């Protein structure tokens, strides 16, 4: 393992969820940098109560504990840091054409999902053990060797998921991918701590995000709308232009949300930024 902040790698043959494990460790005072890797998860989680599927021994299921000393409004960039590090690591296997579907999916050129990122924070005072900044646990599931081909997929993921090995045309070494991921994450995690670094993360997100230029539907607590994603702000927010009355456009900046899957009706719970 690389001798950087991610040297403490804890491995599990089977666990409910590596994110759950690290959140509990964080509440007990664990420092930034602890990594949890599982061969299999019995309750791997996605966002909003969804689940993450991966058979034992095939894919990368990993979470990292970060404690960036940043405003709560910048913590979404922890997701960006891990997504960008994963793209770096996947590119190192020789696979090209992987991009970020805002905010937390890695997809191939056909829009099939290759990986998903889940960031979970605990801002309660108890989790800021010993005066450390509050934790954000960022987990990523990367389809490394599963699915081997389309026939591996359950019906609900048919045509929607793809693996690195499918794109590479050969099995991929999970351990090498983990080493590359943690090495690529070191400078990205360091970037979280400075304004210039955060601007770099947002700029790299802009370069690798294929959501910009597409039509999106946004569901907000006070109603939903369709608009066009026109950019990534310097803070890493998705900028969406919404048609307004009288032919004007209203510009909104979103820091979290869910874009519709390629062939699904749009549901997009979004959250407006504070400005
Ligand atoms: C995510 O959620 O994409 C975040 C997934 C994070 C998983 C990692 S694994 C290590 C760590 N420990 C955990 O417990 N979790 C993290 P979301 O955007 O909500 O997407 C979930 C949806 O993706 C599901 O409802 C399925 O439709 C789809 N899905 C599930 N498994 C998949 C897979 N292996 N490949 C592609 N899509 C999948």
PDB file of C-alpha atoms and ligand atoms in Angstrom:
ATOM      1  CA  UNK A   1       0.000   0.000   0.000  1.00  0.00           C
ATOM      2  CA  UNK A   2       1.208   3.546  -0.661  1.00  0.00           C
ATOM      3  CA  UNK A   3       2.909   5.276   2.255  1.00  0.00           C
ATOM      4  CA  UNK A   4       0.545   8.206   2.330  1.00  0.00           C
ATOM      5  CA  UNK A   5      -2.449   9.140   4.475  1.00  0.00           C
ATOM      6  CA  UNK A   6      -4.215   5.975   3.258  1.00  0.00           C
ATOM      7  CA  UNK A   7      -1.755   3.446   4.715  1.00  0.00           C
ATOM      8  CA  UNK A   8      -4.200   1.979   7.296  1.00  0.00           C
ATOM      9  CA  UNK A   9      -6.150  -0.427   5.057  1.00  0.00           C
ATOM     10  CA  UNK A  10      -8.595  -2.730   6.868  1.00  0.00           C
ATOM     11  CA  UNK A  11      -9.789  -5.726   4.877  1.00  0.00           C
ATOM     12  CA  UNK A  12     -12.984  -7.711   5.290  1.00  0.00           C
ATOM     13  CA  UNK A  13     -14.002 -10.947   3.627  1.00  0.00           C
ATOM     14  CA  UNK A  14     -17.602 -10.036   4.321  1.00  0.00           C
ATOM     15  CA  UNK A  15     -19.156  -7.018   5.998  1.00  0.00           C
ATOM     16  CA  UNK A  16     -22.541  -5.295   5.849  1.00  0.00           C
ATOM     17  CA  UNK A  17     -21.183  -2.021   4.437  1.00  0.00           C
ATOM     18  CA  UNK A  18     -17.714  -0.476   4.408  1.00  0.00           C
ATOM     19  CA  UNK A  19     -19.334   2.979   4.704  1.00  0.00           C
ATOM     20  CA  UNK A  20     -21.251   1.917   7.824  1.00  0.00           C
ATOM     21  CA  UNK A  21     -18.051   0.502   9.324  1.00  0.00           C
ATOM     22  CA  UNK A  22     -16.033   3.690   8.787  1.00  0.00           C
ATOM     23  CA  UNK A  23     -18.821   5.972  10.036  1.00  0.00           C
ATOM     24  CA  UNK A  24     -18.838   3.974  13.289  1.00  0.00           C
ATOM     25  CA  UNK A  25     -15.040   4.135  13.458  1.00  0.00           C
ATOM     26  CA  UNK A  26     -15.182   7.888  12.857  1.00  0.00           C
ATOM     27  CA  UNK A  27     -17.669   8.339  15.700  1.00  0.00           C
ATOM     28  CA  UNK A  28     -15.216   6.438  17.922  1.00  0.00           C
ATOM     29  CA  UNK A  29     -12.464   8.928  16.985  1.00  0.00           C
ATOM     30  CA  UNK A  30     -10.674   7.251  14.049  1.00  0.00           C
ATOM     31  CA  UNK A  31      -8.438   9.705  12.180  1.00  0.00           C
ATOM     32  CA  UNK A  32      -8.501  10.730   8.535  1.00  0.00           C
ATOM     33  CA  UNK A  33      -7.071   8.137   6.185  1.00  0.00           C
ATOM     34  CA  UNK A  34      -8.515   4.845   7.439  1.00  0.00           C
ATOM     35  CA  UNK A  35      -9.563   2.662   4.490  1.00  0.00           C
ATOM     36  CA  UNK A  36     -12.010  -0.256   4.524  1.00  0.00           C
ATOM     37  CA  UNK A  37     -12.061  -2.794   1.697  1.00  0.00           C
ATOM     38  CA  UNK A  38     -14.474  -5.703   1.416  1.00  0.00           C
ATOM     39  CA  UNK A  39     -14.595  -8.777  -0.755  1.00  0.00           C
ATOM     40  CA  UNK A  40     -18.326  -8.852  -0.248  1.00  0.00           C
ATOM     41  CA  UNK A  41     -20.984  -6.604   1.303  1.00  0.00           C
ATOM     42  CA  UNK A  42     -24.235  -8.008   2.662  1.00  0.00           C
ATOM     43  CA  UNK A  43     -25.893  -4.568   2.760  1.00  0.00           C
ATOM     44  CA  UNK A  44     -23.885  -2.436   0.346  1.00  0.00           C
ATOM     45  CA  UNK A  45     -25.628   0.870   0.131  1.00  0.00           C
ATOM     46  CA  UNK A  46     -26.296   3.469  -2.512  1.00  0.00           C
ATOM     47  CA  UNK A  47     -27.971   6.817  -1.989  1.00  0.00           C
ATOM     48  CA  UNK A  48     -31.496   7.407  -0.727  1.00  0.00           C
ATOM     49  CA  UNK A  49     -31.869   3.879   0.619  1.00  0.00           C
ATOM     50  CA  UNK A  50     -30.852   2.187  -2.624  1.00  0.00           C
ATOM     51  CA  UNK A  51     -28.525  -0.839  -2.625  1.00  0.00           C
ATOM     52  CA  UNK A  52     -25.250  -1.585  -4.345  1.00  0.00           C
ATOM     53  CA  UNK A  53     -24.865  -4.994  -6.001  1.00  0.00           C
ATOM     54  CA  UNK A  54     -21.614  -6.944  -6.305  1.00  0.00           C
ATOM     55  CA  UNK A  55     -20.954 -10.679  -6.065  1.00  0.00           C
ATOM     56  CA  UNK A  56     -18.174 -11.816  -3.688  1.00  0.00           C
ATOM     57  CA  UNK A  57     -14.597 -11.507  -4.873  1.00  0.00           C
ATOM     58  CA  UNK A  58     -15.157  -9.731  -8.179  1.00  0.00           C
ATOM     59  CA  UNK A  59     -15.279  -5.981  -7.674  1.00  0.00           C
ATOM     60  CA  UNK A  60     -13.731  -3.189  -5.655  1.00  0.00           C
ATOM     61  CA  UNK A  61     -15.782  -2.138  -2.627  1.00  0.00           C
ATOM     62  CA  UNK A  62     -13.838   0.470  -0.710  1.00  0.00           C
ATOM     63  CA  UNK A  63     -14.451   3.389   1.627  1.00  0.00           C
ATOM     64  CA  UNK A  64     -12.116   6.063   2.922  1.00  0.00           C
ATOM     65  CA  UNK A  65     -12.433   8.237   6.011  1.00  0.00           C
ATOM     66  CA  UNK A  66     -11.704  11.911   5.331  1.00  0.00           C
ATOM     67  CA  UNK A  67     -11.770  14.797   7.770  1.00  0.00           C
ATOM     68  CA  UNK A  68     -11.340  17.847   5.550  1.00  0.00           C
ATOM     69  CA  UNK A  69     -11.226  21.141   7.427  1.00  0.00           C
ATOM     70  CA  UNK A  70     -13.735  22.816   5.117  1.00  0.00           C
ATOM     71  CA  UNK A  71     -17.146  24.462   5.209  1.00  0.00           C
ATOM     72  CA  UNK A  72     -20.125  22.102   5.080  1.00  0.00           C
ATOM     73  CA  UNK A  73     -20.991  23.740   1.727  1.00  0.00           C
ATOM     74  CA  UNK A  74     -17.756  22.441   0.188  1.00  0.00           C
ATOM     75  CA  UNK A  75     -18.013  18.860   1.428  1.00  0.00           C
ATOM     76  CA  UNK A  76     -19.619  17.623  -1.804  1.00  0.00           C
ATOM     77  CA  UNK A  77     -16.116  17.959  -3.298  1.00  0.00           C
ATOM     78  CA  UNK A  78     -15.105  14.859  -1.299  1.00  0.00           C
ATOM     79  CA  UNK A  79     -17.301  12.879  -3.721  1.00  0.00           C
ATOM     80  CA  UNK A  80     -15.565  14.648  -6.616  1.00  0.00           C
ATOM     81  CA  UNK A  81     -12.104  13.835  -5.219  1.00  0.00           C
ATOM     82  CA  UNK A  82     -12.879  10.109  -5.066  1.00  0.00           C
ATOM     83  CA  UNK A  83     -14.615  10.035  -8.453  1.00  0.00           C
ATOM     84  CA  UNK A  84     -11.637  11.763 -10.097  1.00  0.00           C
ATOM     85  CA  UNK A  85      -9.149   9.432  -8.376  1.00  0.00           C
ATOM     86  CA  UNK A  86     -11.155   6.447  -9.628  1.00  0.00           C
ATOM     87  CA  UNK A  87     -11.070   7.807 -13.183  1.00  0.00           C
ATOM     88  CA  UNK A  88      -7.293   8.210 -12.871  1.00  0.00           C
ATOM     89  CA  UNK A  89      -6.952   4.599 -11.660  1.00  0.00           C
ATOM     90  CA  UNK A  90      -9.265   3.185 -14.327  1.00  0.00           C
ATOM     91  CA  UNK A  91      -7.398   5.072 -17.064  1.00  0.00           C
ATOM     92  CA  UNK A  92      -4.173   3.501 -15.778  1.00  0.00           C
ATOM     93  CA  UNK A  93      -5.612   0.090 -16.768  1.00  0.00           C
ATOM     94  CA  UNK A  94      -5.715   1.363 -20.360  1.00  0.00           C
ATOM     95  CA  UNK A  95      -9.480   1.908 -20.444  1.00  0.00           C
ATOM     96  CA  UNK A  96     -10.520   5.221 -22.000  1.00  0.00           C
ATOM     97  CA  UNK A  97     -13.871   6.944 -22.361  1.00  0.00           C
ATOM     98  CA  UNK A  98     -14.897   6.944 -18.703  1.00  0.00           C
ATOM     99  CA  UNK A  99     -16.521  10.117 -17.424  1.00  0.00           C
ATOM    100  CA  UNK A 100     -18.490  11.454 -14.477  1.00  0.00           C
ATOM    101  CA  UNK A 101     -22.241  11.636 -14.626  1.00  0.00           C
ATOM    102  CA  UNK A 102     -22.906  14.343 -12.071  1.00  0.00           C
ATOM    103  CA  UNK A 103     -22.845  14.001  -9.149  1.00  0.00           C
ATOM    104  CA  UNK A 104     -21.651  10.501  -8.277  1.00  0.00           C
ATOM    105  CA  UNK A 105     -21.595   8.002 -11.153  1.00  0.00           C
ATOM    106  CA  UNK A 106     -18.778   6.915 -13.441  1.00  0.00           C
ATOM    107  CA  UNK A 107     -20.128   5.922 -16.832  1.00  0.00           C
ATOM    108  CA  UNK A 108     -18.789   4.650 -20.147  1.00  0.00           C
ATOM    109  CA  UNK A 109     -19.411   6.314 -23.495  1.00  0.00           C
ATOM    110  CA  UNK A 110     -22.756   4.465 -23.771  1.00  0.00           C
ATOM    111  CA  UNK A 111     -23.846   5.867 -20.403  1.00  0.00           C
ATOM    112  CA  UNK A 112     -23.582   2.504 -18.622  1.00  0.00           C
ATOM    113  CA  UNK A 113     -22.615   2.759 -14.962  1.00  0.00           C
ATOM    114  CA  UNK A 114     -19.146   1.534 -14.084  1.00  0.00           C
ATOM    115  CA  UNK A 115     -18.946   2.833 -10.522  1.00  0.00           C
ATOM    116  CA  UNK A 116     -20.960   4.731  -7.945  1.00  0.00           C
ATOM    117  CA  UNK A 117     -19.781   6.979  -5.124  1.00  0.00           C
ATOM    118  CA  UNK A 118     -21.575   7.467  -1.804  1.00  0.00           C
ATOM    119  CA  UNK A 119     -20.424  10.176   0.622  1.00  0.00           C
ATOM    120  CA  UNK A 120     -21.866  10.184   4.131  1.00  0.00           C
ATOM    121  CA  UNK A 121     -21.064  12.833   6.715  1.00  0.00           C
ATOM    122  CA  UNK A 122     -21.601  13.002  10.420  1.00  0.00           C
ATOM    123  CA  UNK A 123     -21.601  16.614  11.540  1.00  0.00           C
ATOM    124  CA  UNK A 124     -22.677  15.823  15.120  1.00  0.00           C
ATOM    125  CA  UNK A 125     -20.226  17.210  17.684  1.00  0.00           C
ATOM    126  CA  UNK A 126     -19.486  13.691  18.988  1.00  0.00           C
ATOM    127  CA  UNK A 127     -18.028  12.662  15.624  1.00  0.00           C
ATOM    128  CA  UNK A 128     -15.499  15.505  15.754  1.00  0.00           C
ATOM    129  CA  UNK A 129     -13.511  13.442  18.244  1.00  0.00           C
ATOM    130  CA  UNK A 130     -10.508  15.171  19.863  1.00  0.00           C
ATOM    131  CA  UNK A 131     -11.275  18.379  18.033  1.00  0.00           C
ATOM    132  CA  UNK A 132     -10.731  16.791  14.607  1.00  0.00           C
ATOM    133  CA  UNK A 133     -12.795  18.144  11.712  1.00  0.00           C
ATOM    134  CA  UNK A 134     -16.034  16.201  11.248  1.00  0.00           C
ATOM    135  CA  UNK A 135     -15.787  13.043   9.175  1.00  0.00           C
ATOM    136  CA  UNK A 136     -16.968  12.388   5.675  1.00  0.00           C
ATOM    137  CA  UNK A 137     -16.845   8.749   4.648  1.00  0.00           C
ATOM    138  CA  UNK A 138     -16.648   8.299   0.899  1.00  0.00           C
ATOM    139  CA  UNK A 139     -17.340   4.838  -0.479  1.00  0.00           C
ATOM    140  CA  UNK A 140     -16.988   3.692  -4.043  1.00  0.00           C
ATOM    141  CA  UNK A 141     -18.068   0.513  -5.710  1.00  0.00           C
ATOM    142  CA  UNK A 142     -16.215  -0.134  -8.964  1.00  0.00           C
ATOM    143  CA  UNK A 143     -17.390  -2.919 -11.262  1.00  0.00           C
ATOM    144  CA  UNK A 144     -13.974  -4.447 -11.881  1.00  0.00           C
ATOM    145  CA  UNK A 145     -14.569  -8.027 -13.093  1.00  0.00           C
ATOM    146  CA  UNK A 146     -18.351  -8.245 -12.681  1.00  0.00           C
ATOM    147  CA  UNK A 147     -20.327  -8.238 -14.864  1.00  0.00           C
ATOM    148  CA  UNK A 148     -18.110 -10.438 -17.052  1.00  0.00           C
ATOM    149  CA  UNK A 149     -20.677  -9.888 -19.754  1.00  0.00           C
ATOM    150  CA  UNK A 150     -24.240  -8.674 -20.154  1.00  0.00           C
ATOM    151  CA  UNK A 151     -25.676 -12.098 -19.197  1.00  0.00           C
ATOM    152  CA  UNK A 152     -24.330 -11.670 -15.634  1.00  0.00           C
ATOM    153  CA  UNK A 153     -26.638  -8.764 -14.913  1.00  0.00           C
ATOM    154  CA  UNK A 154     -29.952  -9.034 -13.083  1.00  0.00           C
ATOM    155  CA  UNK A 155     -32.872  -7.737 -15.163  1.00  0.00           C
ATOM    156  CA  UNK A 156     -33.015  -4.417 -13.329  1.00  0.00           C
ATOM    157  CA  UNK A 157     -29.417  -3.601 -14.331  1.00  0.00           C
ATOM    158  CA  UNK A 158     -29.595  -4.958 -17.889  1.00  0.00           C
ATOM    159  CA  UNK A 159     -28.040  -2.471 -20.266  1.00  0.00           C
ATOM    160  CA  UNK A 160     -27.289  -0.104 -17.369  1.00  0.00           C
ATOM    161  CA  UNK A 161     -24.110  -1.529 -15.816  1.00  0.00           C
ATOM    162  CA  UNK A 162     -20.699  -2.374 -17.226  1.00  0.00           C
ATOM    163  CA  UNK A 163     -17.334  -3.468 -15.784  1.00  0.00           C
ATOM    164  CA  UNK A 164     -13.755  -2.332 -16.273  1.00  0.00           C
ATOM    165  CA  UNK A 165     -12.895  -5.839 -17.509  1.00  0.00           C
ATOM    166  CA  UNK A 166     -15.604  -5.652 -20.185  1.00  0.00           C
ATOM    167  CA  UNK A 167     -14.151  -2.365 -21.402  1.00  0.00           C
ATOM    168  CA  UNK A 168     -10.566  -3.654 -21.126  1.00  0.00           C
ATOM    169  CA  UNK A 169     -11.406  -6.925 -22.850  1.00  0.00           C
ATOM    170  CA  UNK A 170      -9.553  -8.910 -20.152  1.00  0.00           C
ATOM    171  CA  UNK A 171      -9.733  -9.542 -16.393  1.00  0.00           C
ATOM    172  CA  UNK A 172      -8.432  -6.635 -14.308  1.00  0.00           C
ATOM    173  CA  UNK A 173      -6.277  -6.902 -11.155  1.00  0.00           C
ATOM    174  CA  UNK A 174      -8.416  -5.567  -8.283  1.00  0.00           C
ATOM    175  CA  UNK A 175      -5.445  -5.085  -5.964  1.00  0.00           C
ATOM    176  CA  UNK A 176      -3.500  -3.033  -8.511  1.00  0.00           C
ATOM    177  CA  UNK A 177      -6.594  -0.900  -9.080  1.00  0.00           C
ATOM    178  CA  UNK A 178      -6.917  -0.302  -5.322  1.00  0.00           C
ATOM    179  CA  UNK A 179      -3.249   0.721  -5.045  1.00  0.00           C
ATOM    180  CA  UNK A 180      -3.636   3.118  -7.979  1.00  0.00           C
ATOM    181  CA  UNK A 181      -6.883   4.509  -6.553  1.00  0.00           C
ATOM    182  CA  UNK A 182      -5.345   5.316  -3.170  1.00  0.00           C
ATOM    183  CA  UNK A 183      -2.233   6.799  -4.790  1.00  0.00           C
ATOM    184  CA  UNK A 184      -4.394   9.001  -7.032  1.00  0.00           C
ATOM    185  CA  UNK A 185      -6.568   9.998  -4.086  1.00  0.00           C
ATOM    186  CA  UNK A 186      -3.665  11.378  -2.028  1.00  0.00           C
ATOM    187  CA  UNK A 187      -3.225  14.629  -4.031  1.00  0.00           C
ATOM    188  CA  UNK A 188      -6.994  14.916  -4.537  1.00  0.00           C
ATOM    189  CA  UNK A 189      -7.578  14.674  -0.767  1.00  0.00           C
ATOM    190  CA  UNK A 190      -4.859  17.269  -0.215  1.00  0.00           C
ATOM    191  CA  UNK A 191      -6.670  19.518  -2.708  1.00  0.00           C
ATOM    192  CA  UNK A 192      -9.772  19.508  -0.507  1.00  0.00           C
ATOM    193  CA  UNK A 193      -7.904  21.508   2.117  1.00  0.00           C
ATOM    194  CA  UNK A 194      -7.074  24.656   0.116  1.00  0.00           C
ATOM    195  CA  UNK A 195      -9.096  27.100  -2.005  1.00  0.00           C
ATOM    196  CA  UNK A 196      -6.730  26.579  -4.961  1.00  0.00           C
ATOM    197  CA  UNK A 197      -7.021  22.807  -4.565  1.00  0.00           C
ATOM    198  CA  UNK A 198     -10.806  22.959  -4.448  1.00  0.00           C
ATOM    199  CA  UNK A 199     -10.809  25.090  -7.601  1.00  0.00           C
ATOM    200  CA  UNK A 200      -8.617  22.417  -9.234  1.00  0.00           C
ATOM    201  CA  UNK A 201     -11.074  19.674  -8.216  1.00  0.00           C
ATOM    202  CA  UNK A 202     -13.971  21.673  -9.673  1.00  0.00           C
ATOM    203  CA  UNK A 203     -11.982  22.315 -12.872  1.00  0.00           C
ATOM    204  CA  UNK A 204     -11.109  18.631 -13.266  1.00  0.00           C
ATOM    205  CA  UNK A 205     -14.749  17.739 -12.631  1.00  0.00           C
ATOM    206  CA  UNK A 206     -15.738  20.182 -15.386  1.00  0.00           C
ATOM    207  CA  UNK A 207     -13.282  18.488 -17.773  1.00  0.00           C
ATOM    208  CA  UNK A 208     -14.526  14.963 -17.019  1.00  0.00           C
ATOM    209  CA  UNK A 209     -18.257  15.536 -16.512  1.00  0.00           C
ATOM    210  CA  UNK A 210     -20.497  14.578 -19.413  1.00  0.00           C
ATOM    211  CA  UNK A 211     -23.656  15.929 -17.785  1.00  0.00           C
ATOM    212  CA  UNK A 212     -22.888  19.439 -18.990  1.00  0.00           C
ATOM    213  CA  UNK A 213     -24.804  20.165 -22.179  1.00  0.00           C
ATOM    214  CA  UNK A 214     -27.568  17.650 -21.462  1.00  0.00           C
ATOM    215  CA  UNK A 215     -31.235  18.167 -20.556  1.00  0.00           C
ATOM    216  CA  UNK A 216     -31.952  17.411 -16.920  1.00  0.00           C
ATOM    217  CA  UNK A 217     -35.015  17.360 -14.767  1.00  0.00           C
ATOM    218  CA  UNK A 218     -34.638  18.638 -11.244  1.00  0.00           C
ATOM    219  CA  UNK A 219     -36.973  17.792  -8.380  1.00  0.00           C
ATOM    220  CA  UNK A 220     -36.835  20.305  -5.558  1.00  0.00           C
ATOM    221  CA  UNK A 221     -38.944  20.426  -2.399  1.00  0.00           C
ATOM    222  CA  UNK A 222     -40.962  23.268  -3.973  1.00  0.00           C
ATOM    223  CA  UNK A 223     -41.514  21.639  -7.369  1.00  0.00           C
ATOM    224  CA  UNK A 224     -39.684  20.160 -10.336  1.00  0.00           C
ATOM    225  CA  UNK A 225     -38.521  21.592 -13.629  1.00  0.00           C
ATOM    226  CA  UNK A 226     -36.651  20.658 -16.763  1.00  0.00           C
ATOM    227  CA  UNK A 227     -33.602  22.598 -17.782  1.00  0.00           C
ATOM    228  CA  UNK A 228     -30.222  22.370 -19.409  1.00  0.00           C
ATOM    229  CA  UNK A 229     -27.046  21.658 -17.470  1.00  0.00           C
ATOM    230  CA  UNK A 230     -24.780  24.441 -18.684  1.00  0.00           C
ATOM    231  CA  UNK A 231     -21.693  24.134 -16.559  1.00  0.00           C
ATOM    232  CA  UNK A 232     -19.869  23.339 -13.353  1.00  0.00           C
ATOM    233  CA  UNK A 233     -19.368  26.350 -11.088  1.00  0.00           C
ATOM    234  CA  UNK A 234     -15.980  27.187  -9.533  1.00  0.00           C
ATOM    235  CA  UNK A 235     -17.323  25.534  -6.368  1.00  0.00           C
ATOM    236  CA  UNK A 236     -18.154  22.281  -8.172  1.00  0.00           C
ATOM    237  CA  UNK A 237     -21.906  22.856  -8.342  1.00  0.00           C
ATOM    238  CA  UNK A 238     -23.927  21.825 -11.375  1.00  0.00           C
ATOM    239  CA  UNK A 239     -25.278  24.926 -13.106  1.00  0.00           C
ATOM    240  CA  UNK A 240     -28.727  24.408 -14.603  1.00  0.00           C
ATOM    241  CA  UNK A 241     -30.527  26.933 -16.754  1.00  0.00           C
ATOM    242  CA  UNK A 242     -34.253  26.808 -16.243  1.00  0.00           C
ATOM    243  CA  UNK A 243     -36.706  28.396 -18.656  1.00  0.00           C
ATOM    244  CA  UNK A 244     -38.589  31.187 -16.904  1.00  0.00           C
ATOM    245  CA  UNK A 245     -41.739  33.111 -17.787  1.00  0.00           C
ATOM    246  CA  UNK A 246     -41.338  35.595 -20.622  1.00  0.00           C
ATOM    247  CA  UNK A 247     -38.619  33.586 -22.352  1.00  0.00           C
ATOM    248  CA  UNK A 248     -35.974  34.423 -19.758  1.00  0.00           C
ATOM    249  CA  UNK A 249     -33.723  31.857 -18.191  1.00  0.00           C
ATOM    250  CA  UNK A 250     -33.230  31.415 -14.502  1.00  0.00           C
ATOM    251  CA  UNK A 251     -29.869  30.024 -13.514  1.00  0.00           C
ATOM    252  CA  UNK A 252     -29.616  27.606 -10.603  1.00  0.00           C
ATOM    253  CA  UNK A 253     -26.699  25.936  -8.959  1.00  0.00           C
ATOM    254  CA  UNK A 254     -27.139  22.480  -7.472  1.00  0.00           C
ATOM    255  CA  UNK A 255     -24.817  20.685  -5.129  1.00  0.00           C
ATOM    256  CA  UNK A 256     -26.540  17.347  -5.002  1.00  0.00           C
ATOM    257  CA  UNK A 257     -29.112  15.461  -6.950  1.00  0.00           C
ATOM    258  CA  UNK A 258     -29.864  12.475  -9.103  1.00  0.00           C
ATOM    259  CA  UNK A 259     -30.071  12.532 -12.847  1.00  0.00           C
ATOM    260  CA  UNK A 260     -32.350  10.084 -14.642  1.00  0.00           C
ATOM    261  CA  UNK A 261     -30.892   6.857 -15.930  1.00  0.00           C
ATOM    262  CA  UNK A 262     -30.617   6.655 -19.683  1.00  0.00           C
ATOM    263  CA  UNK A 263     -33.869   4.877 -20.298  1.00  0.00           C
ATOM    264  CA  UNK A 264     -35.855   5.827 -17.240  1.00  0.00           C
ATOM    265  CA  UNK A 265     -38.394   8.474 -16.578  1.00  0.00           C
ATOM    266  CA  UNK A 266     -36.697  11.423 -14.978  1.00  0.00           C
ATOM    267  CA  UNK A 267     -36.671  11.624 -11.225  1.00  0.00           C
ATOM    268  CA  UNK A 268     -34.140  14.048  -9.919  1.00  0.00           C
ATOM    269  CA  UNK A 269     -34.277  15.092  -6.292  1.00  0.00           C
ATOM    270  CA  UNK A 270     -32.038  18.121  -6.242  1.00  0.00           C
ATOM    271  CA  UNK A 271     -30.900  20.514  -3.615  1.00  0.00           C
ATOM    272  CA  UNK A 272     -30.381  24.164  -4.323  1.00  0.00           C
ATOM    273  CA  UNK A 273     -27.224  25.784  -3.078  1.00  0.00           C
ATOM    274  CA  UNK A 274     -27.429  28.499  -0.500  1.00  0.00           C
ATOM    275  CA  UNK A 275     -27.010  31.372  -2.928  1.00  0.00           C
TER     276      UNK A 275
HETATM  277  C1  LIG B   1     -24.395   4.812  -5.784  1.00  0.00           C
HETATM  278  O1  LIG B   1     -25.659   5.039  -5.327  1.00  0.00           O
HETATM  279  O2  LIG B   1     -24.073   4.704  -6.936  1.00  0.00           O
HETATM  280  C2  LIG B   1     -23.364   4.671  -4.660  1.00  0.00           C
HETATM  281  C3  LIG B   1     -22.804   3.284  -4.573  1.00  0.00           C
HETATM  282  C4  LIG B   1     -21.730   3.204  -3.507  1.00  0.00           C
HETATM  283  C5  LIG B   1     -21.298   1.799  -3.244  1.00  0.00           C
HETATM  284  C6  LIG B   1     -20.083   1.742  -2.342  1.00  0.00           C
HETATM  285  S1  LIG B   1     -19.409   0.140  -2.226  1.00  0.00           S
HETATM  286  C7  LIG B   1     -18.392   0.609  -0.912  1.00  0.00           C
HETATM  287  C8  LIG B   1     -19.208   1.562  -0.046  1.00  0.00           C
HETATM  288  N1  LIG B   1     -19.957   0.848   0.975  1.00  0.00           N
HETATM  289  C9  LIG B   1     -21.294   0.945   0.785  1.00  0.00           C
HETATM  290  O3  LIG B   1     -22.168   0.417   1.510  1.00  0.00           O
HETATM  291  N2  LIG B   1     -21.525   1.699  -0.321  1.00  0.00           N
HETATM  292  C10 LIG B   1     -20.303   2.210  -0.913  1.00  0.00           C
HETATM  293  P1  LIG B   1     -26.881   5.438  -6.258  1.00  0.00           P
HETATM  294  O4  LIG B   1     -26.526   6.615  -7.112  1.00  0.00           O
HETATM  295  O5  LIG B   1     -28.031   5.556  -5.335  1.00  0.00           O
HETATM  296  O6  LIG B   1     -27.049   4.207  -7.210  1.00  0.00           O
HETATM  297  C11 LIG B   1     -27.608   2.997  -6.764  1.00  0.00           C
HETATM  298  C12 LIG B   1     -28.266   2.356  -7.962  1.00  0.00           C
HETATM  299  O7  LIG B   1     -27.260   1.881  -8.886  1.00  0.00           O
HETATM  300  C13 LIG B   1     -29.082   1.114  -7.609  1.00  0.00           C
HETATM  301  O8  LIG B   1     -30.386   1.452  -7.254  1.00  0.00           O
HETATM  302  C14 LIG B   1     -29.021   0.315  -8.909  1.00  0.00           C
HETATM  303  O9  LIG B   1     -29.992   0.806  -9.818  1.00  0.00           O
HETATM  304  C15 LIG B   1     -27.679   0.679  -9.481  1.00  0.00           C
HETATM  305  N3  LIG B   1     -26.653  -0.334  -9.166  1.00  0.00           N
HETATM  306  C16 LIG B   1     -26.566  -1.148  -8.097  1.00  0.00           C
HETATM  307  N4  LIG B   1     -25.460  -1.908  -8.166  1.00  0.00           N
HETATM  308  C17 LIG B   1     -24.846  -1.580  -9.329  1.00  0.00           C
HETATM  309  C18 LIG B   1     -23.661  -2.008  -9.977  1.00  0.00           C
HETATM  310  N5  LIG B   1     -22.858  -2.927  -9.451  1.00  0.00           N
HETATM  311  N6  LIG B   1     -23.345  -1.425 -11.157  1.00  0.00           N
HETATM  312  C19 LIG B   1     -24.126  -0.477 -11.717  1.00  0.00           C
HETATM  313  N7  LIG B   1     -25.251  -0.022 -11.160  1.00  0.00           N
HETATM  314  C20 LIG B   1     -25.607  -0.571  -9.970  1.00  0.00           C
END
